[in-house]
Amino acid sequence: MIPVMETVTMLCSFLFSYFLLFVWLPSLFIRFEEESSSRLDKLFISLTHSTLFYMIIVHLLIGVRLLETITLFAITIGCIVLLSRYYSRSESISRSMKILTALFDLTEDREQWKIELRRLIKHLRDKSLLQLQEGKQAIIKQPILISAFLLVFSVAMIDRFRYSFTHLSFASSDSYVHLGWSKYLSNMTIYLDGVYPYGFESIIATIYDMFGMDMYVIVRFMGALTVLLMMLSLVYALRRMIGKDYKTILLTVFLLFFSSSMMIGNSVILWRQLSALSMEFATIFLFPGITFFYLFFKTNKRTYLLLAAECYAITAFTHPFVAVTLTLAFVAVGIAYLRKLLINKTWIRILIYMGVAGFIGILPPLIGLLMGKPFHGSSLNYIKGEFISNGSIPVLETLSIFANEQLFITIMYICLIIYFIGWFIYRHLYRDREWSVTDQAPIVMAAIFLILMVIIYLSPELGLPSIVPVDRQPVFLSMSAALLFGIGFGSFIKYFKGEKLRSRLQVLGCSVLMLWVLFVPGQKVDFPQGDRHQYDESIRAYLDIKGNYPLKNWDVISPVDELGLIQGYGYHTELWEFVRNIEDSDKKLIEFKTSYVFLFVEKVPIDIANEDIRPISLQDAESSFPVVTTGLLTEFYYGDIQNRRILQAKAYYWAEDYMKNNNDIKVFLDTPNMKIYEIYQGKDTVTLTKKKQVTSK
Amino acid sequence: MHTIILPIQEIVKQPSLESVLDEVLEKHQNPEDRHEIAAILESLGWNDIRAREIFGVADVFELADILWERCSSKVMYTTFSKVERLSFHEMTMLLIRQFLRGVIFAVPMAISVVCMLTLKYSLWSYENLSVELATSIAIGTILSFVTVGGFTQAIARRGFFYIIQGYYNMARRITFHFIRLGFLVCLLICAAILILNLVIKVFPVDMLVVIILYFFFLNTIWLSVTVMYILKKELLFTGLIIVGIVVVFILFSVLNVNIIVSQLIALSLVSIISMILVIYLFKKAELKEEKGISPQLPKMSVTLFSTLPYYIYGTLYFAFLFIDRIVAWTRNSDFMPYLIWFRGEYELGLDFALLVLILPMGISEVVLTKMMMDIEISQKSYWGDETQIMNRKFFSVYVRRLLQIFLTAVISAGLLYWMLVELFANFPSLSTKSLFTSSETYLVFIVSLIAYILVAVALMNAVILFSLSQPDFAVRAIWISLLVNMGSGFLLSRWIDYHYAVFGLLLGSIVFLYLSTKEVVRVLHNLDYYLYAAS
């Protein structure tokens, strides 16, 4: 059903396109600080610059109605040229002159280019060999640690990519929305369903426009890629804050992505990680944002403040909840570096940077609202609904319940208190300079950040205004808990003198915690079920039709979920409209402007709630056509299982009946869940007559 | 009267100062100073004793002083070696030949149009193609023109240069060198397209194959056409086009072979035959060359450097001609599946408008030949202090020629319009896609017609600049025009509708005409200098 090779090809092309555009290409033209030249630095610095760059460019181009492949390429190439010119401005000979002279040299000395080529190949070979050698040395030095890292990352990735490999459909409903919006955005239609931050959509549209990749492929794998980058962002943050303590980093990553304790026992977090969602995408920049801000205080380099501001702008561009979380994280970092914040009016500089960044991020929705576009309806209702607070439970009781529920966090804070007592004694009794106050900034920052996240998490119970909806809070709470755990564990272990002892303790700690998560029941989060909007067969059929039939010459009759996929390649007719037409006795002809028409019918209609799963019946087909009275049309016809059943049954029995009397229809696909019919009349258009008669092909 | 009678022997032996000076000047026409003259005298066998004996001077240096004075005061005159003016008959024949040469070059285009109207297909087009295939063929064709444009210019420049001098062997070597380079670039572009398409999924594989095959074969054909042009065998190419269309007819209409396959077979056949013919023609031409003359070609870097502006111009020129189509076809409306989506309505308007160039191209050849001959003949009729008169005269000649070309182009446009109106009115069955039924096609046709009138005039300017060896000016003019064409067409097509890209062509043409005229005027105002530089 799902060819592995096809999936692997899709995944590889997506990953290649994404990394090429957002990481590899920018990293060739960005000048990195001396202390920021590791692979992870290059990854996140490039990613931050390029993501914000394309978000701004896409919005600007839409503003002037010029978003398309050519403009994106032209701007990319233009910027690369300007950047390389800027960096090579001190060189005496321009690059174009160098190319010209190289061309002339090439024509004069036929052997020279071979020598140059050989030199280049040798250089590349030596470089790769050196890297291999380094890798080999690292494996020899720490085989268990590296294997464990690979294992944890592989299992986490397999876990997240498994859904993309075993399903053609998306894991959640929001992915369909993002797909649709991205397609409209690519066609320069912004805020179609109301004002909503389109940062995520602009990234999807950029990949689609620049690589000509089907957006379906991008959305199918984007969720899992987001998780990979989130994992790496945690590694990056810890690496920059606690140093090369890879055992601690490994343990933290493992806990964050596998343990229900760290995930606050919420399987929705896992569910969200399987889907292409804007909040998760923005979350990639949460840890890098914190890290850059931390590095700014540590090094006093403006570059890091700029990077932190860029991360802030990205989150503001993409998802307000992440932007709010990052603001709180910045507050935590600011408190940890209070003394530095207050000297030389640093705080003013920070305010200016962050103010501008935030303003850039919220500018497009602001313009949308000023132009009279309404706020995205369901998002607004959702926020309103989620923001209601109970505010009836006393503070201490609330905290006590939380401490009991979130034992992991409670233990961390107990350890933290012990740690700080120990640190205080060490510092003052032994006057050990190694235990300076500034060294404690990361752990202080992480502790404050977690406290703030706990307050947000408990805001409904505490009667405080909830700035992040209740069901999203666990995502950020788990991430802040992971950050504190990593930094805390890393700092705690430094208490112990002697490398061997430290290493043994770390191995012991890692082993115990990992085994605990793996083997203690209830510690691993299970994948939730439900929230299916489409059968895989439906997507299979779409891919086959797209691949084998002339583009823009076919029309698919189906529920709204296929609409986003089909746009750009063919046409889509809503199933409810089609059924209404076949039911309408006044309508004698149903006309389509394409040569081919495909009717998608679910023999077992999809129930999004996963409760009513049974085949359609004649009784359903004989029910009267549901007439929408209130709410969203698509929600009424397809969200309501009974209405969906009626539509599918009517379409199915109509097609079966039509097939008995006409030979211009054939079955394109037939599975236990679905039946797809193909209608072709050998002409440029398809006309369905209500009168039953045999038509010749 | 006292006369000195010298012995015959002495009269013969004793040279005069004049004869000695002549002897010295024979060795070096413009000696640097008196010391050089002394050196030459010594090399001629003069010494102090002989100088003293014959001319009564102290030594050779004194003699050299005397000769230097004489040499310096000697004003040298050279007589005009006027180029013979052609007789009226010769001139008329030459001009008719040039006119036909210019027109013949456009005959294959006319044949293709006629075939499209009657057969509904030609060697590389078909009226009923699917949009995907039409897109592929259009891209392959445009890409071939742009790729090969530079090489055709370089071949024409360098190949002609040697052929005019009778060095057919050198012409062949340099021409085939450029052809090889052309193929290399063509293959590199094919590889680049394939690799790029792996990264950026622009087209599916089947479309890509069609693009590459058409691109490759058309490249081969254009390269061989250029060689036929420099060897003055233009009619041969017309014949080959007819053969190709006959092959397509047999395969497609008689044997019912798929149109793409038929065209590809015909194209490959035409490319192979034309390449073989080119080799044969050069071999034949080489027989005219004197035996034993086989000089070395200049260093390749020198050749490249000198032909680079022509190469750049050729590439930019074809890019200028086709960029508006690319701009129009890339306009994304209603979720376009590919980066480029062929729009027949736009293509049709441009294709018909392009026919307007046939007549001005022929006239342009005549006008230019006449003008350049006049310059060649007349330049030696002016004194050094009469350069301003010469410059003014040729400026006024140029203005007249410019008007001639402009009027020819306008008349050609009027004729074309009238013919097409008549054609579609009287023979509606000729084509399902009439110029006058679609408002888009009609607008594109009218605007591009105006644009091509301007291009025809601008092209004459460019050729004048080439004739005076000032390709850089032509490159500058077309480069800016291309940017204007692309930029304005892009914005208009995006902000209004796709077919408004044609206004980019119009604006680009206006700029091309303006800039090229400005450059020619500048050159003609200093014609003496540029003639000197060109020589």
Coordinates of C-alpha atoms in Angstrom, one line a residue, chain A residues 16 20 64-66 68-71 73 100 104 107-108 183-184 187 210-212 551-552 567-568 571, chain B residues 132 177 199-201 299-302 304-305 308 330 332 334-339 341 490-491 494-495:
Chain A
F16 CA 17.8 17.7 1.1
L20 CA 20.2 23.0 1.5
V64 CA 3.9 43.6 -3.5
R65 CA 2.1 40.7 -5.2
L66 CA 5.4 39.2 -6.4
E68 CA 7.0 33.2 -6.8
T69 CA 9.9 31.0 -7.7
I70 CA 11.7 33.6 -9.8
T71 CA 11.5 36.4 -7.2
F73 CA 15.6 32.8 -6.5
L100 CA 37.4 35.4 -16.3
F104 CA 41.5 32.3 -20.0
T107 CA 42.1 27.9 -22.5
E108 CA 45.8 28.4 -22.5
K183 CA -1.0 26.7 -0.9
Y184 CA -3.0 29.8 -0.8
N187 CA -0.7 31.7 -4.7
M210 CA 11.9 27.1 -4.7
F211 CA 12.1 23.4 -5.2
G212 CA 8.8 22.7 -6.9
L551 CA -2.3 18.1 -15.0
K552 CA -5.2 20.5 -14.6
Q567 CA -4.9 22.6 -5.6
G568 CA -2.4 23.4 -8.2
Y571 CA -9.6 20.7 -9.6
Chain B
E132 CA 3.1 20.0 -21.0
H177 CA 36.7 25.1 -32.2
V199 CA 17.3 19.2 -6.6
I200 CA 14.5 21.5 -7.7
K201 CA 11.7 19.4 -9.2
K299 CA 46.4 32.1 -28.7
M300 CA 43.0 30.9 -27.6
S301 CA 42.9 33.4 -24.7
V302 CA 43.5 36.2 -27.2
L304 CA 38.4 34.5 -26.5
F305 CA 39.2 37.9 -25.3
L308 CA 33.9 37.7 -25.9
T330 CA 6.1 31.9 -15.5
N332 CA 1.5 32.0 -11.7
D334 CA -4.6 29.7 -10.5
F335 CA -2.0 27.4 -9.0
M336 CA 0.4 26.6 -11.8
P337 CA 1.8 23.1 -11.6
Y338 CA 5.2 24.0 -13.0
L339 CA 7.5 26.9 -13.0
W341 CA 3.4 27.0 -18.2
F490 CA 7.9 41.0 -15.0
L491 CA 6.1 43.7 -12.9
R494 CA 2.5 40.1 -12.2
W495 CA 0.5 43.2 -11.4

